[in-house]
Coordinates of N, CA and C in Angstrom, one line a residue:
M1 N 11.3 1.1 -17.4 CA 10.7 2.1 -16.5 C 10.0 1.3 -15.3
Q2 N 10.1 1.7 -14.1 CA 9.9 1.3 -12.9 C 8.7 2.1 -12.8
T3 N 7.6 1.6 -12.4 CA 6.2 2.4 -12.1 C 5.5 1.9 -11.1
W4 N 5.5 2.7 -9.9 CA 5.0 2.2 -8.9 C 3.2 2.4 -8.6
W5 N 2.4 1.7 -8.2 CA 1.2 1.9 -8.0 C 0.8 1.9 -6.6
F6 N 0.2 3.0 -6.0 CA -0.1 3.5 -4.6 C -1.8 3.1 -4.5
P7 N -2.2 2.0 -4.2 CA -3.8 2.3 -4.0 C -4.4 2.9 -2.8
F8 N -2.9 3.7 -2.1 CA -3.5 4.3 -0.7 C -2.2 5.5 -1.0
Y9 N -2.6 6.8 -1.0 CA -1.5 7.7 -1.1 C -0.8 7.7 -0.1
H10 N 0.7 7.8 0.0 CA 1.6 8.0 0.8 C 2.4 9.3 0.3
P11 N 3.2 9.9 1.4 CA 4.1 10.9 0.6 C 5.0 10.7 0.2
L12 N 5.4 9.1 0.1 CA 6.7 8.8 -0.8 C 6.6 8.9 -2.2
A13 N 5.1 8.8 -2.6 CA 4.7 8.6 -4.0 C 5.4 10.4 -4.4
L14 N 5.0 11.4 -4.0 CA 5.6 12.6 -4.3 C 7.0 12.8 -4.6
E15 N 7.8 12.1 -3.6 CA 9.5 11.8 -3.6 C 9.7 11.1 -4.7
L16 N 9.1 9.9 -5.0 CA 9.8 9.3 -6.1 C 9.2 9.8 -7.1
H17 N 8.2 10.3 -7.6 CA 7.5 11.3 -8.5 C 8.9 12.2 -9.0
R18 N 9.2 13.1 -7.8 CA 9.9 14.2 -8.2 C 11.3 13.4 -8.5
K19 N 11.8 12.4 -8.1 CA 13.0 11.8 -8.9 C 13.1 11.5 -9.9
G20 N 11.8 11.1 -10.5 CA 11.6 10.8 -12.0 C 11.4 9.0 -12.1
Q21 N 10.8 8.8 -11.0 CA 10.3 7.5 -11.4 C 8.9 7.3 -11.5
G22 N 8.3 6.5 -12.3 CA 6.8 6.6 -12.5 C 5.9 6.2 -11.1
V23 N 4.9 6.9 -11.0 CA 4.4 7.0 -10.1 C 2.9 6.9 -10.2
I24 N 1.8 6.2 -9.8 CA 0.5 6.6 -10.1 C -0.3 6.1 -8.9
C25 N -1.3 7.0 -8.6 CA -1.8 7.2 -7.2 C -3.6 6.9 -7.0
A26 N -4.0 6.3 -6.4 CA -5.5 6.4 -6.3 C -5.7 7.6 -5.5
A27 N -6.8 8.2 -6.2 CA -7.2 10.0 -5.5 C -8.5 9.6 -5.1
R28 N -8.4 9.0 -3.8 CA -9.5 8.5 -2.9 C -10.5 9.9 -2.3
E29 N -11.5 9.7 -2.1 CA -12.1 11.0 -1.5 C -11.6 11.2 -0.1
G30 N -11.3 12.4 0.2 CA -10.6 12.7 1.3 C -9.0 12.7 1.2
E31 N -8.6 12.3 0.8 CA -7.2 12.2 0.8 C -6.7 13.6 -0.5
E32 N -5.8 13.7 0.2 CA -4.9 15.3 -0.4 C -3.9 14.6 -1.2
I33 N -3.8 14.7 -2.5 CA -2.8 14.3 -3.4 C -2.3 15.7 -4.1
P34 N -0.9 15.9 -4.0 CA -0.4 16.7 -4.5 C -0.8 16.9 -6.5
D35 N -1.5 18.1 -6.7 CA -1.5 17.9 -8.3 C -0.5 17.7 -9.2
D36 N 0.7 17.6 -8.5 CA 1.9 17.1 -9.7 C 1.7 15.4 -9.9
V37 N 1.3 14.5 -8.9 CA 1.1 13.4 -8.8 C 0.0 12.7 -9.6
P38 N 0.7 11.8 -10.6 CA -0.1 11.2 -11.5 C -1.2 10.5 -10.7
S39 N -2.7 10.5 -10.7 CA -3.5 9.7 -10.1 C -4.9 9.5 -11.1
V40 N -5.6 8.5 -10.4 CA -6.9 7.9 -11.1 C -7.8 8.3 -10.1
A41 N -8.8 8.6 -10.5 CA -9.9 8.6 -9.3 C -10.4 7.4 -8.6
A42 N -10.7 7.5 -7.4 CA -11.0 6.3 -6.6 C -12.5 6.6 -5.7
E43 N -13.3 5.9 -5.7 CA -14.3 6.1 -5.1 C -13.7 5.3 -3.4
R44 N -14.3 5.8 -2.6 CA -13.9 5.3 -0.9 C -14.6 3.9 -1.2
G45 N -13.5 3.0 -0.5 CA -13.9 1.3 -0.2 C -13.4 0.4 -1.3
I46 N -13.6 -0.7 -1.2 CA -12.8 -1.9 -1.9 C -13.3 -1.7 -3.5
R47 N -14.5 -1.3 -3.8 CA -15.0 -1.6 -5.1 C -14.1 -0.1 -5.8
G48 N -14.0 1.2 -4.9 CA -13.2 2.2 -5.7 C -11.8 1.8 -5.7
I49 N -11.2 0.9 -4.8 CA -9.7 0.2 -5.2 C -9.5 -0.6 -6.3
Y50 N -10.8 -1.4 -6.9 CA -11.0 -2.3 -7.8 C -10.7 -1.5 -9.2
G51 N -11.8 -0.4 -9.4 CA -11.7 0.5 -10.5 C -10.4 1.2 -10.7
A52 N -10.0 1.6 -9.6 CA -8.8 2.5 -9.8 C -7.6 1.5 -10.2
T53 N -7.5 0.5 -9.7 CA -6.6 -0.4 -9.9 C -6.3 -0.6 -11.5
V54 N -7.6 -1.0 -12.0 CA -7.5 -1.6 -13.4 C -7.3 -0.1 -14.2
R55 N -7.8 1.0 -13.9 CA -7.7 2.2 -14.9 C -6.1 2.6 -14.7
A56 N -5.5 2.3 -13.5 CA -4.0 2.7 -13.3 C -3.2 1.5 -14.4
A57 N -3.6 0.5 -14.5 CA -2.9 -0.6 -15.2 C -3.3 -0.3 -16.4
E58 N -4.8 0.1 -16.9 CA -4.7 -0.2 -18.2 C -4.0 1.3 -18.8
E59 N -4.3 2.4 -18.1 CA -3.9 3.8 -18.6 C -2.2 4.1 -18.7
Q60 N -1.6 3.3 -17.7 CA -0.4 4.0 -17.5 C 0.9 2.6 -17.3
G61 N -0.1 1.4 -16.8 CA 0.9 0.2 -16.4 C 1.5 0.4 -15.2
F62 N 2.1 -0.5 -14.6 CA 2.7 -0.5 -13.3 C 3.4 -1.9 -13.2
N63 N 4.7 -1.8 -12.6 CA 5.1 -3.4 -12.6 C 5.4 -3.5 -10.9
R64 N 5.0 -2.3 -9.8 CA 5.5 -2.5 -8.7 C 4.5 -1.8 -7.8
M65 N 4.0 -2.4 -6.7 CA 2.9 -1.7 -6.1 C 3.4 -1.6 -4.6
M66 N 3.2 -0.2 -4.0 CA 3.6 0.3 -2.8 C 2.2 0.3 -1.8
I67 N 2.0 -0.6 -0.5 CA 0.8 -0.6 -0.1 C 0.9 0.4 1.4
A68 N 0.8 1.4 1.4 CA 0.9 2.0 2.6 C -0.1 1.9 3.6
L69 N 0.0 1.2 4.8 CA -1.1 1.0 5.6 C -0.7 1.7 7.1
T70 N -0.9 3.1 6.8 CA -1.1 4.0 8.3 C -2.1 3.8 9.2
C71 N -1.9 4.3 10.2 CA -3.2 4.3 11.0 C -2.4 5.4 11.8
G72 N -3.7 5.9 12.6 CA -3.5 7.4 13.9 C -2.5 6.7 15.0
D73 N -1.8 7.7 15.3 CA -0.9 7.5 16.3 C -1.8 7.7 17.8
D74 N -1.9 6.9 18.4 CA -2.7 7.0 19.7 C -1.5 5.8 20.9
P75 N -1.2 6.7 21.5 CA -0.3 5.9 22.5 C -1.0 5.5 23.7
S76 N -2.4 5.5 23.8 CA -3.4 5.0 24.6 C -3.0 3.7 25.1
P77 N -3.1 3.1 26.6 CA -3.4 1.9 27.1 C -4.3 1.0 26.1
F78 N -4.0 -0.1 26.0 CA -4.8 -0.9 25.0 C -6.4 -0.9 25.3
L79 N -6.9 -0.6 26.4 CA -8.1 -0.9 26.9 C -8.7 0.5 26.4
D80 N -8.0 1.2 26.2 CA -8.3 2.9 26.2 C -8.5 3.3 24.7
V81 N -7.8 2.6 23.7 CA -7.7 2.4 22.1 C -9.3 2.9 21.8
P82 N -9.7 4.0 21.0 CA -11.0 4.4 20.6 C -11.4 3.3 19.3
E83 N -12.7 2.8 19.6 CA -13.0 1.5 18.8 C -13.4 2.2 17.2
D84 N -13.5 3.2 16.8 CA -13.3 3.5 15.9 C -11.5 3.7 15.1
Q85 N -11.1 3.8 15.7 CA -9.3 3.7 15.2 C -9.0 2.1 14.8
W86 N -9.9 1.3 15.7 CA -9.4 -0.1 15.6 C -10.1 -0.4 13.8
H87 N -11.5 0.4 14.0 CA -12.0 0.0 12.8 C -11.3 0.2 11.6
R88 N -11.1 1.8 11.8 CA -10.3 2.2 10.5 C -9.0 1.5 10.1
G89 N -8.4 1.2 11.0 CA -6.8 0.1 11.1 C -7.0 -0.9 10.3
L90 N -7.9 -1.6 10.9 CA -8.5 -3.1 10.5 C -9.3 -3.2 9.2
H91 N -9.8 -2.1 9.1 CA -10.8 -1.8 7.4 C -9.5 -1.5 6.5
R92 N -8.4 -0.7 6.6 CA -7.4 -0.3 5.8 C -6.8 -1.7 5.3
L93 N -6.3 -2.6 6.4 CA -5.7 -4.2 6.3 C -6.5 -5.1 5.2
E94 N -8.0 -4.7 5.4 CA -8.8 -5.3 4.5 C -8.7 -5.0 2.9
E95 N -8.8 -3.4 2.8 CA -8.7 -3.0 1.5 C -7.6 -3.3 0.9
A96 N -6.3 -3.6 1.9 CA -5.2 -3.5 1.3 C -5.0 -5.2 0.5
M97 N -5.5 -5.8 1.3 CA -5.8 -7.3 0.7 C -6.4 -7.5 -0.5
E98 N -7.6 -6.6 -0.5 CA -8.3 -6.8 -1.9 C -7.5 -5.7 -3.0
A99 N -7.3 -4.8 -2.6 CA -6.2 -4.2 -3.5 C -4.9 -4.9 -4.1
L100 N -4.6 -5.7 -3.4 CA -3.1 -6.6 -3.8 C -4.1 -7.9 -4.5
R101 N -5.0 -8.3 -4.3 CA -5.8 -9.3 -5.0 C -6.0 -8.8 -6.4
C102 N -6.5 -7.7 -6.4 CA -6.9 -6.9 -7.8 C -5.6 -6.6 -8.9
A103 N -4.5 -6.2 -8.0 CA -3.3 -6.0 -8.8 C -2.6 -7.0 -9.2
I104 N -2.4 -8.3 -8.9 CA -1.5 -9.2 -9.0 C -1.4 -9.6 -10.3
P105 N -3.0 -9.7 -11.3 CA -2.9 -10.1 -12.4 C -2.2 -9.2 -13.4
Y106 N -2.0 -8.2 -12.7 CA -1.6 -6.8 -13.8 C 0.1 -7.1 -13.5
L107 N 0.6 -7.5 -12.5 CA 2.0 -7.6 -12.1 C 2.6 -9.0 -12.8
L108 N 1.9 -9.8 -13.4 CA 2.3 -11.1 -13.8 C 2.8 -11.1 -15.1
G109 N 4.1 -11.5 -15.1 CA 5.0 -10.9 -16.5 C 5.4 -9.8 -16.5
A110 N 5.4 -8.8 -15.7 CA 6.3 -7.6 -15.7 C 7.6 -8.0 -14.9
E111 N 8.4 -7.1 -15.9 CA 9.7 -7.2 -15.0 C 10.2 -6.6 -13.8
D112 N 10.6 -6.9 -12.7 CA 11.1 -7.0 -11.8 C 9.8 -6.5 -10.8
A113 N 8.7 -7.4 -11.2 CA 7.5 -7.1 -10.4 C 7.9 -7.0 -8.8
Q114 N 7.0 -5.9 -8.0 CA 7.3 -6.0 -6.7 C 5.9 -5.6 -6.0
V115 N 6.1 -6.0 -4.6 CA 5.0 -5.5 -3.7 C 5.9 -5.0 -2.7
L116 N 5.5 -4.0 -2.0 CA 5.9 -3.4 -0.8 C 5.1 -2.9 0.0
F117 N 5.0 -3.4 1.1 CA 4.2 -3.0 2.5 C 4.8 -2.2 3.6
L118 N 4.2 -1.1 3.6 CA 4.8 0.0 4.3 C 3.7 -0.1 5.5
V119 N 4.4 -0.3 6.6 CA 3.6 -0.8 7.6 C 4.1 0.1 8.7
P120 N 3.0 0.6 9.6 CA 2.7 1.6 10.4 C 4.2 1.9 11.3
S121 N 4.5 2.7 11.7 CA 5.7 3.3 12.3 C 5.2 3.7 14.0
E122 N 3.8 3.7 14.2 CA 3.4 4.4 15.2 C 3.5 3.1 16.6
D123 N 3.6 3.5 17.8 CA 4.1 2.4 18.7 C 2.6 2.4 19.3
C124 N 1.7 1.6 18.8 CA 0.7 1.6 19.3 C -0.4 0.5 19.1
A125 N -1.1 0.2 19.8 CA -1.6 -1.2 19.5 C -2.2 -1.6 18.3
V126 N -3.1 -0.4 17.6 CA -3.5 -0.9 16.3 C -2.7 -1.1 15.2
G127 N -1.5 -0.2 15.5 CA -0.1 -0.2 14.5 C 0.4 -1.6 14.4
A128 N 0.5 -1.8 16.0 CA 1.3 -3.5 16.1 C 0.6 -4.3 15.5
T129 N -0.9 -4.4 15.5 CA -1.5 -5.5 15.2 C -1.6 -5.6 13.5
V130 N -1.9 -4.6 12.8 CA -1.7 -4.4 11.9 C -0.3 -4.9 11.2
T131 N 0.8 -4.4 11.7 CA 2.3 -4.6 11.2 C 2.3 -6.3 11.5
G132 N 1.6 -6.8 12.5 CA 1.8 -8.1 13.0 C 1.1 -8.8 11.8
A133 N 0.1 -8.6 11.6 CA -0.8 -9.3 10.3 C -0.1 -9.1 9.1
V134 N 0.3 -8.0 8.5 CA 1.1 -8.3 7.3 C 2.1 -8.9 7.6
G135 N 2.8 -9.2 8.5 CA 4.0 -9.8 8.4 C 3.7 -11.2 8.6
G136 N 2.6 -11.6 9.3 CA 2.3 -12.9 8.9 C 2.0 -13.5 7.5
F137 N 1.0 -12.5 6.9 CA 0.7 -12.9 5.4 C 1.9 -12.9 4.6
C138 N 2.6 -11.7 4.6 CA 4.0 -12.0 3.7 C 4.6 -13.3 3.8
Q139 N 4.8 -13.9 5.0 CA 5.6 -15.1 5.4 C 4.6 -16.0 4.7
W140 N 3.5 -16.2 4.7 CA 2.9 -17.3 4.2 C 3.1 -16.8 2.4
F141 N 2.8 -15.8 2.2 CA 2.2 -15.4 0.6 C 3.9 -15.2 -0.2
R142 N 5.0 -15.3 0.6 CA 6.0 -15.0 -0.1 C 6.3 -16.8 -1.4
R143 N 6.0 -17.6 -0.8 CA 6.1 -18.7 -1.6 C 5.2 -18.6 -3.0
E144 N 4.2 -18.4 -2.8 CA 3.1 -18.2 -3.9 C 3.9 -16.8 -5.0
A145 N 4.1 -15.8 -4.6 CA 4.5 -14.8 -4.9 C 5.9 -15.1 -5.9
E146 N 6.5 -15.7 -5.2 CA 8.0 -16.3 -6.1 C 7.7 -17.0 -7.2
E147 N 6.6 -17.9 -7.2 CA 6.1 -18.7 -8.5 C 5.6 -17.9 -9.4
L148 N 5.3 -16.8 -8.6 CA 4.4 -15.7 -9.8 C 5.6 -14.7 -10.4
N149 N 6.8 -14.7 -9.7 CA 7.8 -14.3 -9.9 C 7.6 -12.5 -9.6
I150 N 7.4 -12.3 -8.4 CA 6.9 -11.2 -7.7 C 7.6 -11.1 -6.4
T151 N 8.4 -10.1 -6.3 CA 8.9 -10.1 -4.9 C 8.1 -9.3 -3.9
V152 N 8.0 -9.5 -2.7 CA 7.3 -9.3 -1.5 C 8.2 -9.0 -0.5
S153 N 7.8 -7.6 -0.1 CA 8.5 -7.4 0.9 C 7.9 -6.1 1.9
I154 N 8.5 -6.0 3.2 CA 7.8 -5.3 4.2 C 8.7 -4.2 4.7
Q155 N 8.6 -2.7 5.1 CA 9.3 -1.8 5.5 C 8.5 -1.1 6.5
R156 N 8.9 -1.0 7.4 CA 8.5 0.3 8.6 C 8.5 1.5 7.8
D157 N 7.5 2.3 7.9 CA 7.6 3.5 7.5 C 8.3 4.6 8.0
D158 N 9.0 4.3 9.2 CA 10.0 5.3 9.7 C 11.3 4.9 9.2
H159 N 11.6 3.6 8.8 CA 12.7 2.9 8.6 C 13.2 3.1 6.9
L160 N 12.2 3.4 5.9 CA 12.4 3.3 4.5 C 13.4 4.7 4.0
G161 N 13.7 5.5 5.0 CA 14.7 6.7 4.5 C 14.6 6.7 2.7
N162 N 15.9 6.6 2.4 CA 16.1 7.0 0.7 C 16.3 5.6 0.2
Q163 N 16.1 4.7 0.6 CA 16.2 3.4 0.2 C 15.6 3.4 -1.3
L164 N 14.6 3.7 -1.5 CA 13.7 3.9 -3.0 C 13.9 4.9 -4.0
T165 N 14.5 5.9 -3.3 CA 14.9 7.2 -4.1 C 16.1 7.4 -4.7
D166 N 17.2 6.4 -4.1 CA 18.2 6.7 -4.4 C 18.7 6.4 -6.1

């Protein structure tokens, strides 16, 4: 059975769960996760992701990981983007990289191991920056991931549609 690990909740987790796919999410402070979606408690920050990843792997196991890198929609000109929005977007990217580093040992040897990055659909400076950084990382990382038998891909959040739920 395919089981998706979501270190950051995304509504697609609920959709996948309702269609019968295995899902487990990190329940981070301040994130609203529907009650029927399986989750493990996670404190804020990188240490919380580490603990939640280990518990998810040991309690349920997973062979797929979906990393949703959303950021606020701010169509402001570049010079007017609020500083806190930059910090949130880039901090989420940093947390995502650490979440991936923590999850890879649990993906090793898994059948059909996959990592899917959902990148922002927002047409804004922070979203474009995060999307570019993930694209560059994945281009570099694919070779190593292939040697580990892990498929790495990127989807824009607004173009995902029903690809994963059919």
